[in-house]
CSV table of C-alpha atoms in Angstrom, one decimal:
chain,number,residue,atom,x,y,z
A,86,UNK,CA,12.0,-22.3,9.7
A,87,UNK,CA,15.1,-23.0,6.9
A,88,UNK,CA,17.7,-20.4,7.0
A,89,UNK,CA,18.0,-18.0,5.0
A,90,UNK,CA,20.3,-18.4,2.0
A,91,UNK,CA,22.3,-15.3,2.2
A,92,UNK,CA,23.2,-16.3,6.1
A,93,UNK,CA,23.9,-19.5,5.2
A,94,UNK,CA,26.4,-18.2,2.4
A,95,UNK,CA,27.8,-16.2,4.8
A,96,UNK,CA,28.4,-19.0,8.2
A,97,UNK,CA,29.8,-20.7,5.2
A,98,UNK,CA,32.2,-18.4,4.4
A,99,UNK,CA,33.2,-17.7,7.8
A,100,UNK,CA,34.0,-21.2,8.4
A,101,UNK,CA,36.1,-21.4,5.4
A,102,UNK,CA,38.3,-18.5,6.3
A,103,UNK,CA,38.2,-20.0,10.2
A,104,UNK,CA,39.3,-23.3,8.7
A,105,UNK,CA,41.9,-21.6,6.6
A,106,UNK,CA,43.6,-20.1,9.9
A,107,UNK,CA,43.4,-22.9,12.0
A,108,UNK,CA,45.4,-25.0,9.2
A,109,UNK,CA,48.1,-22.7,9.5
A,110,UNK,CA,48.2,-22.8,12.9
A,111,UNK,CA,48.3,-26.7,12.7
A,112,UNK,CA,51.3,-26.5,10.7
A,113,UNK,CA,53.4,-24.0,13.1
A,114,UNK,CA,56.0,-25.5,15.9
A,115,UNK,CA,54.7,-24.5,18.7
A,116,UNK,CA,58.0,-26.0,20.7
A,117,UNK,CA,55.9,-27.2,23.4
A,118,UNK,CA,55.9,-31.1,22.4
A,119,UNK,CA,52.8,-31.7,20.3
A,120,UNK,CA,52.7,-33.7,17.5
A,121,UNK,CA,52.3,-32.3,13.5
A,122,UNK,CA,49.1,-31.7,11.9
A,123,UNK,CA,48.6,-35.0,10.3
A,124,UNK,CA,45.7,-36.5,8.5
A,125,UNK,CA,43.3,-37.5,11.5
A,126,UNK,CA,44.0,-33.9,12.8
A,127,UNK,CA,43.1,-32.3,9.7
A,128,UNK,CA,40.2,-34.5,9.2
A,129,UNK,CA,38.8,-33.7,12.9
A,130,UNK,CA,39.7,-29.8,12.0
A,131,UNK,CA,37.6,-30.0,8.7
A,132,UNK,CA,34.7,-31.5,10.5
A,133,UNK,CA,34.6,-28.8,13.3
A,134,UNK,CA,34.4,-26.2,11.1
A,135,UNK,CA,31.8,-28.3,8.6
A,136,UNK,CA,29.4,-27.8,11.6
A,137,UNK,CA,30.0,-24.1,11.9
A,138,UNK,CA,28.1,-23.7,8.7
A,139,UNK,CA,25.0,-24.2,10.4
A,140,UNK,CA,25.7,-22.2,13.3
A,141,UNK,CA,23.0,-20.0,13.3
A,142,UNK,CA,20.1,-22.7,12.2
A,143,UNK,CA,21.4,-24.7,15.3
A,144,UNK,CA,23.3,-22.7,17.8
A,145,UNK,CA,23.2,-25.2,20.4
A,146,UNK,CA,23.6,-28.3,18.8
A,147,UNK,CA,26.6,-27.1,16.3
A,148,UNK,CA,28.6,-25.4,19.8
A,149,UNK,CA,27.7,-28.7,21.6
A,150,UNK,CA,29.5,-30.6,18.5
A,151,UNK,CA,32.5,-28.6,18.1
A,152,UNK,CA,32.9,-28.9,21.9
A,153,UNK,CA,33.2,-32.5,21.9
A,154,UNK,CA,35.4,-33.0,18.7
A,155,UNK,CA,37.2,-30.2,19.8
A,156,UNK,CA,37.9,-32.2,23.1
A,157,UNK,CA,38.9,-35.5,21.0
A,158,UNK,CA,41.0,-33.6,19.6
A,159,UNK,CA,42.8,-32.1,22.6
A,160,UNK,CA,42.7,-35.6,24.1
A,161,UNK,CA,44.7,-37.2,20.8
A,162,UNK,CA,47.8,-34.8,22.0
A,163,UNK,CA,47.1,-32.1,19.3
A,164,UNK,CA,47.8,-28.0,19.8
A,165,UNK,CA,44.5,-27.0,21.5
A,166,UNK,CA,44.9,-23.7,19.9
A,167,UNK,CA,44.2,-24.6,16.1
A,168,UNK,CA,40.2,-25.1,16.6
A,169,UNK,CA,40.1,-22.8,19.5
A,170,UNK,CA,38.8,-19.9,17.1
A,171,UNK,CA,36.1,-22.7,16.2
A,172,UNK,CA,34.9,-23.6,19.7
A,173,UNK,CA,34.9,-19.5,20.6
A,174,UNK,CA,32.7,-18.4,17.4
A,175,UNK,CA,30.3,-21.4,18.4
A,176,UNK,CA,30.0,-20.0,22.3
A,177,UNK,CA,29.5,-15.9,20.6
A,178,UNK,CA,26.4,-17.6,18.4
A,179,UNK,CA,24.9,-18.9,20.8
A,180,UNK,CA,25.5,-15.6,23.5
A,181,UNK,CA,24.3,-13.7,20.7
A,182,UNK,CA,21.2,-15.7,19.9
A,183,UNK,CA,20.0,-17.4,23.0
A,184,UNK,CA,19.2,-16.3,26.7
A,185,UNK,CA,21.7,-15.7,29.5
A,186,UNK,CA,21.4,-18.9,31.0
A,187,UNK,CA,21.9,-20.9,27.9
A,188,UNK,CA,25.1,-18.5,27.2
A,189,UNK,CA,26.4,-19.2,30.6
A,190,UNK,CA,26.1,-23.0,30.2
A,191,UNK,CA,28.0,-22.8,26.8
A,192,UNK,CA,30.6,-20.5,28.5
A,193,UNK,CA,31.1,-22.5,31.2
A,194,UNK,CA,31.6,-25.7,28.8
A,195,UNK,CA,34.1,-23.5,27.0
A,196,UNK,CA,36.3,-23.2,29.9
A,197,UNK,CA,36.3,-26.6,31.0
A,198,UNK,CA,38.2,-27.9,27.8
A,199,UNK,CA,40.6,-25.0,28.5
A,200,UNK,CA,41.2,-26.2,31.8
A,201,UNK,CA,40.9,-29.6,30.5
A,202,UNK,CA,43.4,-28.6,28.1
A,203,UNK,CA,46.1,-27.0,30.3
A,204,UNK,CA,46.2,-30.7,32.3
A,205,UNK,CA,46.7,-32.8,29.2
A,206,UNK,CA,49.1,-30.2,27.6
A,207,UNK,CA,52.5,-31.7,27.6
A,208,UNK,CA,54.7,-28.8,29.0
A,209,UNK,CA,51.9,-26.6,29.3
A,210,UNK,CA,50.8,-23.9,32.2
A,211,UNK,CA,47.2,-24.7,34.0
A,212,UNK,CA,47.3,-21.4,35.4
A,213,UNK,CA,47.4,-20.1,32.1
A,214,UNK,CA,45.2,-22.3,30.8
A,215,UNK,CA,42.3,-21.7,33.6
A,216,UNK,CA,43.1,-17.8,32.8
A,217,UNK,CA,41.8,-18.2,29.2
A,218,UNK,CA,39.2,-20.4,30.6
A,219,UNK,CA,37.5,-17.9,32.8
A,220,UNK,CA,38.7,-14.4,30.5
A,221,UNK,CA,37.5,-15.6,26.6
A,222,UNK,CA,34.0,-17.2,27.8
A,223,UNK,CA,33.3,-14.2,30.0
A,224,UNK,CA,34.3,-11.8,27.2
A,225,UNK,CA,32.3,-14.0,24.9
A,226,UNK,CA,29.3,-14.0,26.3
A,227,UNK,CA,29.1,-10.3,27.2
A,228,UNK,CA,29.1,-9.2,24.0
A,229,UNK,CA,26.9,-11.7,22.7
A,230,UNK,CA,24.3,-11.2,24.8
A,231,UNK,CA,24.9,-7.3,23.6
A,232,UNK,CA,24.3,-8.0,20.7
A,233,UNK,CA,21.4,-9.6,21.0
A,234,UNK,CA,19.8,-7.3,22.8
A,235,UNK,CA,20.9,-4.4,20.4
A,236,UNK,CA,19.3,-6.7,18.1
A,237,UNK,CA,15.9,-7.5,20.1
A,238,UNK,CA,15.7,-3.5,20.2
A,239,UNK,CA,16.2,-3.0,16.4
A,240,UNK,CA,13.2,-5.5,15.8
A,241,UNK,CA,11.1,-4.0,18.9
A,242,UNK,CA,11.9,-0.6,16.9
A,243,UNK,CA,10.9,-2.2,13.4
A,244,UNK,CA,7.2,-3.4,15.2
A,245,UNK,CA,7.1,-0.1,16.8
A,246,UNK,CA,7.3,1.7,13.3
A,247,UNK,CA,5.1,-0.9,11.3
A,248,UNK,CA,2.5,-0.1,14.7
A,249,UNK,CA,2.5,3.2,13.8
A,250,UNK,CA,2.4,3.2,10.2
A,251,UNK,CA,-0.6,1.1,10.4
A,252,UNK,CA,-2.4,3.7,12.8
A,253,UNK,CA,-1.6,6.6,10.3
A,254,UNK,CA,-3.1,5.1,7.8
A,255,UNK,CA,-5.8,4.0,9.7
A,256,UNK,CA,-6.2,7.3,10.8
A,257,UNK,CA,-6.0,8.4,7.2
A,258,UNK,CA,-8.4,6.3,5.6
A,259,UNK,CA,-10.9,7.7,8.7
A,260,UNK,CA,-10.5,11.2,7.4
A,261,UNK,CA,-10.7,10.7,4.2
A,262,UNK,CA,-14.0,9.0,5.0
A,263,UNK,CA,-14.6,12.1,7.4
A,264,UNK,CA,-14.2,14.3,4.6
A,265,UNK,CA,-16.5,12.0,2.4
A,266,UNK,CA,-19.3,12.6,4.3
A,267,UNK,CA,-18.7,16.0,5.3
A,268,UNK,CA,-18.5,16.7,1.5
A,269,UNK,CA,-21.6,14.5,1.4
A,270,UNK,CA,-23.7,16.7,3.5
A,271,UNK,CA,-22.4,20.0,2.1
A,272,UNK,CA,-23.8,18.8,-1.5
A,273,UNK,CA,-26.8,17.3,0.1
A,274,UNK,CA,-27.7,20.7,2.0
A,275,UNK,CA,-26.8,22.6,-1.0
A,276,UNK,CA,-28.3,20.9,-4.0
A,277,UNK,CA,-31.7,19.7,-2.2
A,278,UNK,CA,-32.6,22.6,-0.4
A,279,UNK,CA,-32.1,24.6,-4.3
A,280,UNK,CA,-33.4,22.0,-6.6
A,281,UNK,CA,-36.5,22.0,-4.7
A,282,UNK,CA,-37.2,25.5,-5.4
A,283,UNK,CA,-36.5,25.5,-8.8
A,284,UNK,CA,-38.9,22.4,-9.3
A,285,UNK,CA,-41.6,24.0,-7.4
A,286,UNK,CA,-41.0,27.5,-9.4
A,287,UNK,CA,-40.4,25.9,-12.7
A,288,UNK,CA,-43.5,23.6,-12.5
A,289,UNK,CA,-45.5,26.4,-11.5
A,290,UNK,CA,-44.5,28.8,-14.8
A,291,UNK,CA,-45.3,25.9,-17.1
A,292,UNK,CA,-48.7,26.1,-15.3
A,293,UNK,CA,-49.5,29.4,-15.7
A,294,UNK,CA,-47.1,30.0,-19.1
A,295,UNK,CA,-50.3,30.8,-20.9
A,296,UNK,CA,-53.0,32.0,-18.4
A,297,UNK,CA,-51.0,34.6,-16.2
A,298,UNK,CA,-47.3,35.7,-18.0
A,299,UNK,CA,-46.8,37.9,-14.9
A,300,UNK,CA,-46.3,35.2,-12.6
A,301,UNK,CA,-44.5,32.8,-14.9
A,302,UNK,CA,-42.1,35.9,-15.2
A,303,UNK,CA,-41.2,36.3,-11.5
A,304,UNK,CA,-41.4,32.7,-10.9
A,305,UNK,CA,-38.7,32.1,-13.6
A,306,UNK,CA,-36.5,34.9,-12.3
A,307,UNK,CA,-37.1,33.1,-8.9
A,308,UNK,CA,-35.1,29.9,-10.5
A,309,UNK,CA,-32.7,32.3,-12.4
A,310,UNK,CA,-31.7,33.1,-8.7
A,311,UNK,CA,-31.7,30.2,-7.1
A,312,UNK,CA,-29.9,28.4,-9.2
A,313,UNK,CA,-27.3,31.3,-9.6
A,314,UNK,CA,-26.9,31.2,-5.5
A,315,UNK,CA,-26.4,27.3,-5.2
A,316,UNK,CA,-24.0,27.2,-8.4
A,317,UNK,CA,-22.2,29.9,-6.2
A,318,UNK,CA,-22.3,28.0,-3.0
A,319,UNK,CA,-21.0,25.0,-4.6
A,320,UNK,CA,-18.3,27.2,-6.7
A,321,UNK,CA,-17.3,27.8,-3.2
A,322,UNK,CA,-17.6,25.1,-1.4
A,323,UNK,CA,-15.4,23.0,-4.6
A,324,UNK,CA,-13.0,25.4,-4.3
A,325,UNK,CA,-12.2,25.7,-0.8
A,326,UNK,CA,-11.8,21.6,-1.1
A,327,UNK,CA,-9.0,22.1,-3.6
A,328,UNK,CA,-7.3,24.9,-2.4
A,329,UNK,CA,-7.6,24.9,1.4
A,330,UNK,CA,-6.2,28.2,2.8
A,331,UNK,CA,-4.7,28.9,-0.2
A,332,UNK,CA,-8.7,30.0,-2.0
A,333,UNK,CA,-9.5,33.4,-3.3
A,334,UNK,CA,-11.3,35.9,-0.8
A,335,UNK,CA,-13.7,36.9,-3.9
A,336,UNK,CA,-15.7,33.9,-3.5
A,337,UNK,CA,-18.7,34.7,-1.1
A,338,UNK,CA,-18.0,33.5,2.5
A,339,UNK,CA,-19.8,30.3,3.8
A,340,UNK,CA,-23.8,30.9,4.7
A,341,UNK,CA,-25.0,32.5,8.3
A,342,UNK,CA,-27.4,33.2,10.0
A,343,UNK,CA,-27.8,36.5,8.7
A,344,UNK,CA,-28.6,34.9,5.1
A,345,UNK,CA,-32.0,33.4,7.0
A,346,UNK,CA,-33.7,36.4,5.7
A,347,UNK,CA,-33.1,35.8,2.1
A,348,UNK,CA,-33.8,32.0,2.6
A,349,UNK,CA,-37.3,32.6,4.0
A,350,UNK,CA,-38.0,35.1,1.1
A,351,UNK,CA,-36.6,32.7,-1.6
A,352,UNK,CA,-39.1,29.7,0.5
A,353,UNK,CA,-42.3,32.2,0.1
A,354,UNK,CA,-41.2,32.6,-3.4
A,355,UNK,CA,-41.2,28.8,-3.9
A,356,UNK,CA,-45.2,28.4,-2.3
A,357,UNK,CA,-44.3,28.1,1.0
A,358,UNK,CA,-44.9,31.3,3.6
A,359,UNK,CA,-42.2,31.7,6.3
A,360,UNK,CA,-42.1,33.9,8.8
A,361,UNK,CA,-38.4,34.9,10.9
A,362,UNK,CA,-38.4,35.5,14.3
A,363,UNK,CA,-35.1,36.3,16.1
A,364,UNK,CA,-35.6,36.6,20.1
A,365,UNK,CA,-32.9,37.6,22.4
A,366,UNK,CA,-29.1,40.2,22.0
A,367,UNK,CA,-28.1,38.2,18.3
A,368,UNK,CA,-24.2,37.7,18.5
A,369,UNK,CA,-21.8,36.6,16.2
A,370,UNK,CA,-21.1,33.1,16.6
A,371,UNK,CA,-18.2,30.9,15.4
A,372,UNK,CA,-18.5,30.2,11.5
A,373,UNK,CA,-18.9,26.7,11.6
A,374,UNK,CA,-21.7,26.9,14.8
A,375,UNK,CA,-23.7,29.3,12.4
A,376,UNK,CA,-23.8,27.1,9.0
A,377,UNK,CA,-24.7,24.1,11.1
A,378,UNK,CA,-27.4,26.6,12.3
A,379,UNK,CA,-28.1,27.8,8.7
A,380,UNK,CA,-28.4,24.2,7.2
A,381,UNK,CA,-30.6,22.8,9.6
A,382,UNK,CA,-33.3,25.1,9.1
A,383,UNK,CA,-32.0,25.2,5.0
A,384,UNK,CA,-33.1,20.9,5.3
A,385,UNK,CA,-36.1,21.4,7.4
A,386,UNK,CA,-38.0,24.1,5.5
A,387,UNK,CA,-36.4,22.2,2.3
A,388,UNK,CA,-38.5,19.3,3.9
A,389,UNK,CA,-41.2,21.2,4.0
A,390,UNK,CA,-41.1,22.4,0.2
A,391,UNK,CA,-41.4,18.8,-0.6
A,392,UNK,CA,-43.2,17.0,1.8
A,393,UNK,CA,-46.0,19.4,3.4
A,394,UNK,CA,-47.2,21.7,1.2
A,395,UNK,CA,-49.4,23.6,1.2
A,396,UNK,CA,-48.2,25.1,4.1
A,397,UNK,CA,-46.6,27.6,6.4
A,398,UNK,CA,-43.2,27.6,8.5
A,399,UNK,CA,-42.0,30.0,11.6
A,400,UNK,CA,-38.6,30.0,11.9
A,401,UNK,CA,-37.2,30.9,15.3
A,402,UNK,CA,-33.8,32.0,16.4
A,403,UNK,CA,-33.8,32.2,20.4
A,404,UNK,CA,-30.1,33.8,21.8
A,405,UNK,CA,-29.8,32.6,24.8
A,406,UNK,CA,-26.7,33.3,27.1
A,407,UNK,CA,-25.6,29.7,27.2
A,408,UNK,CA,-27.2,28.2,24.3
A,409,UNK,CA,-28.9,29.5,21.0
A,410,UNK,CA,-32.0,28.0,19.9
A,411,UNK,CA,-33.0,27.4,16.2
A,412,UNK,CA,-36.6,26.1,15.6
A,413,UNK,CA,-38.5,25.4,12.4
A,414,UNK,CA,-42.3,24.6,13.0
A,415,UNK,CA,-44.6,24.2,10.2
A,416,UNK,CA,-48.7,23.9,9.6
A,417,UNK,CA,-48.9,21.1,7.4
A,418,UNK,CA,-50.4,17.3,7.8
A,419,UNK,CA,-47.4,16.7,10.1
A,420,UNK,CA,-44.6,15.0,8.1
A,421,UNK,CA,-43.6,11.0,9.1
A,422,UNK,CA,-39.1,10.7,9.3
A,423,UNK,CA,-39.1,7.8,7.1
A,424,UNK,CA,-40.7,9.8,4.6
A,425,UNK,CA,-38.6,13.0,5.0
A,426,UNK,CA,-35.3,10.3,4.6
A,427,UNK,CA,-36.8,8.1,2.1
A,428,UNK,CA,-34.3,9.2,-0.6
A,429,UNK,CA,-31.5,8.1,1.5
A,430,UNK,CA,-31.6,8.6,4.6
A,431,UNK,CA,-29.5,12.3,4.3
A,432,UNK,CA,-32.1,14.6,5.8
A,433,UNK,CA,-32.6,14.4,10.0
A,434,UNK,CA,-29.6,12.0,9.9
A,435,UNK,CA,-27.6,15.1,8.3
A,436,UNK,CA,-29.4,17.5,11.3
A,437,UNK,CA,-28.2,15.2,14.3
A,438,UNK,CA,-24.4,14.3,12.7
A,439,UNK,CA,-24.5,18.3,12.2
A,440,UNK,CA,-25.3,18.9,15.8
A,441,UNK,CA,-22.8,16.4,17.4
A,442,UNK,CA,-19.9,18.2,16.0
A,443,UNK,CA,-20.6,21.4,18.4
A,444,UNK,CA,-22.0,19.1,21.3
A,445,UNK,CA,-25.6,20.2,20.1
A,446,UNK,CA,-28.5,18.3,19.8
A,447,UNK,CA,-31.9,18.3,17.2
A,448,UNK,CA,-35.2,16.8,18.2
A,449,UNK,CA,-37.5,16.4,15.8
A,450,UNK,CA,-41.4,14.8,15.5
A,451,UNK,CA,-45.1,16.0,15.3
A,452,UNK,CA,-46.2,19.0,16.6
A,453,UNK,CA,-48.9,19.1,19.5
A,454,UNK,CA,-51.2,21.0,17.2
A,455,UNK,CA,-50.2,19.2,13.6
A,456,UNK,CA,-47.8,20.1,11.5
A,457,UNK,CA,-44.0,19.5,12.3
A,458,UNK,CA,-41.6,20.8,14.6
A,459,UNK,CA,-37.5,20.7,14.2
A,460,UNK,CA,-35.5,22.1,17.2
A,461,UNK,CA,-31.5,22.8,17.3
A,462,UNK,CA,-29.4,23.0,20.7
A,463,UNK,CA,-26.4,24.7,20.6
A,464,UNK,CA,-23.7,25.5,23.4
A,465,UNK,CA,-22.7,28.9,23.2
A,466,UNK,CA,-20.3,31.2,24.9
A,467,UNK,CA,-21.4,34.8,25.8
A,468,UNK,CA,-17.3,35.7,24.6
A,469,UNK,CA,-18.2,34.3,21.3
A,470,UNK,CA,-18.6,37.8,19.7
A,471,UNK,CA,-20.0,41.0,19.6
A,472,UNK,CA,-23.7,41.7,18.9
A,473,UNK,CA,-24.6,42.3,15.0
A,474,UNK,CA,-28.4,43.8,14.0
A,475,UNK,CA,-31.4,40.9,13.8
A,476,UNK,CA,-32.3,40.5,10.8
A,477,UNK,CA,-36.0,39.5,10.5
């Protein structure tokens, strides 16, 4: 992996301003009986700090370098002190950029050549010498291996964040396609269950345009409604997306049970008798458990419209304590699935996704005597709300 440019601009820089101090400490007296700075010094100087501008490419090899020219260097009589600085930012890389074992290793060849260097030193104090040699390396490597954790943190944080970002948008993209296909079904219940009816009412006036005026009349009024209900309901439902919380009360409220009544009467309108039966103490459920109610018997006698007429439906609303019942049987030929889905597979698929959300369930299939029976399962709770009158 090459190094960065930017670091490498920087080491480089470093070393300069590291070789720049340790020239002027060549050229000081020291008064302890070493010899001038002279050219094989400054040349063994230069190429100490040469190596430092790769300290961070290769920590180990560039610290193991200066070591040993620094220790030629000691060994030709010269001040250990000018490329000390060297030798100590070498050990602090590698603390700071390797594990604990590795730093220790470094450290302890650190203090060697300062021991090493308090024997050969002309009038010089070993004592002092094995001070620096145990004090600087342990310093050293402390706050290298600091830093490197502080740093290991910092990129544990940085995966940490780029984790979670990932799962929110994850999780985003799900509810957006959540809301896709809830928006799916709402426009599927609404716009299927109405066209029908007006197909079945319009192609009936053209019928009897001529022959019976009377019924052409109610049957157009019939579409005149319909269509003014679902533009309503989809008014509504458009609205609510946009707004949220934030939409206008005037807009009617989403469909209940109590709208069953008008449903059948708008079915028997469209050629298709339905009779509403509600057994049991009716009670106001939670608003989404009673659309999920409304549109399942909204697709199956939508189903019927299309697929089994002529025919008859009895729709059934059971309160239980527990539970409330919705059933839709009808008396026609006894419809096949893959016919009801065959315009895309929205129509029992819709019932069951419909159900799940409230922990319900919808069987659907032949009846035992022909025809075709849909049944909803909903858990209920007998706190749910008060009793309101049955409409049938």
């Amino acid at each position: 992996m090459p190094i960065p440019r930017s670091s490498l601009a920087l080491d480089t820089g470093i070393a300069a301003a590291v070789l720049g101090c340790a020239l002027l400490l060549g050229r000081q007296d020291t008064g302890e009986g070493y010899p001038p700075l002279d050219a094989s010094g400054c040349l063994l100087t230069l190429a100490v700090h040469l190596m430092l501008c790769w300290r961070h490419r290769y920590p180990e090899a560039v610290t193991g370098g200066v070591f040993a020219l620094w220790t030629v260097y000691i060994t030709l009589g010269y001040w250990p002190v000018v490329n000390s600085l060297a030798a100590q930012l070498a050990l602090y890389t590698v603390a700071s950029t390797r594990p604990l074992r590795t730093a220790v290793a470094a450290g302890a060849g650190l203090g060697t050549i300062w021991l090493y260097a308090g024997f050969a030193a002309p009038a010089g104090s070993v004592a002092a010498a094995a001070a620096l040699g145990v004090v600087v390396p342990a310093v050293l490597v402390r706050f290298g291996q600091s830093a490197r954790e502080s740093e290991r943190r910092g990129e544990r944080l940085a995966e940490l964040a780029a984790q979670l970002q990932e799962e929110r948008d994850a999780k985003a993209l799900r509810a957006v396609a959540e809301e896709q296909a809830r928006i799916a079904r709402e426009l599927h219940d609404v716009i299927a269950h109405h066209i029908s009816v007006i197909a079945v009412q319009s192609g009936l006036a053209d019928y009897v345009f001529d022959t019976d005026p009377d019924t052409a009349r109610t049957a157009l009024g019939t579409i005149a409604d319909t269509s003014s209900e679902a533009l309503e309901e989809m008014r509504r439902m458009l609205t609510l997306l946009r707004a949220g919380d934030n939409a206008p009360e005037s807009y009617a409220p989403m469909p209940t049970l109590g709208g069953l009544a008008d449903m059948a009467a708008r079915m028997h309108a469209g050629g298709v008798p339905v009779e509403l039966v509600v057994e049991g103490r009716p009670r106001t459920l939670p608003p989404g458990m009673e659309l999920c109610a409304y549109r399942v018997v909204q697709e199956a006698l939508t189903n019927v419209l299309k697929h089994a007429r002529p025919a008859g439906a009895v729709v059934t609303v059971r309160y239980q304590p527990d539970r409330l019942l919705v059933s839709v049987t009808d008396d026609g030929p006894g419809m096949n699935p893959a016919i009801v889905d065959a315009g895309g597979g929205h129509g029992l698929i819709g019932m069951h996704e419909r159900a799940k959300l409230y922990g319900g369930a919808v069987r659907t299939g032949p009846g035992p005597e022909g025809g075709f029976h849909v049944r909803l399962t909903l858990p209920t709770s007998t706190t749910t709300g008060g009793e309101t009158p049955a409409d049938s």
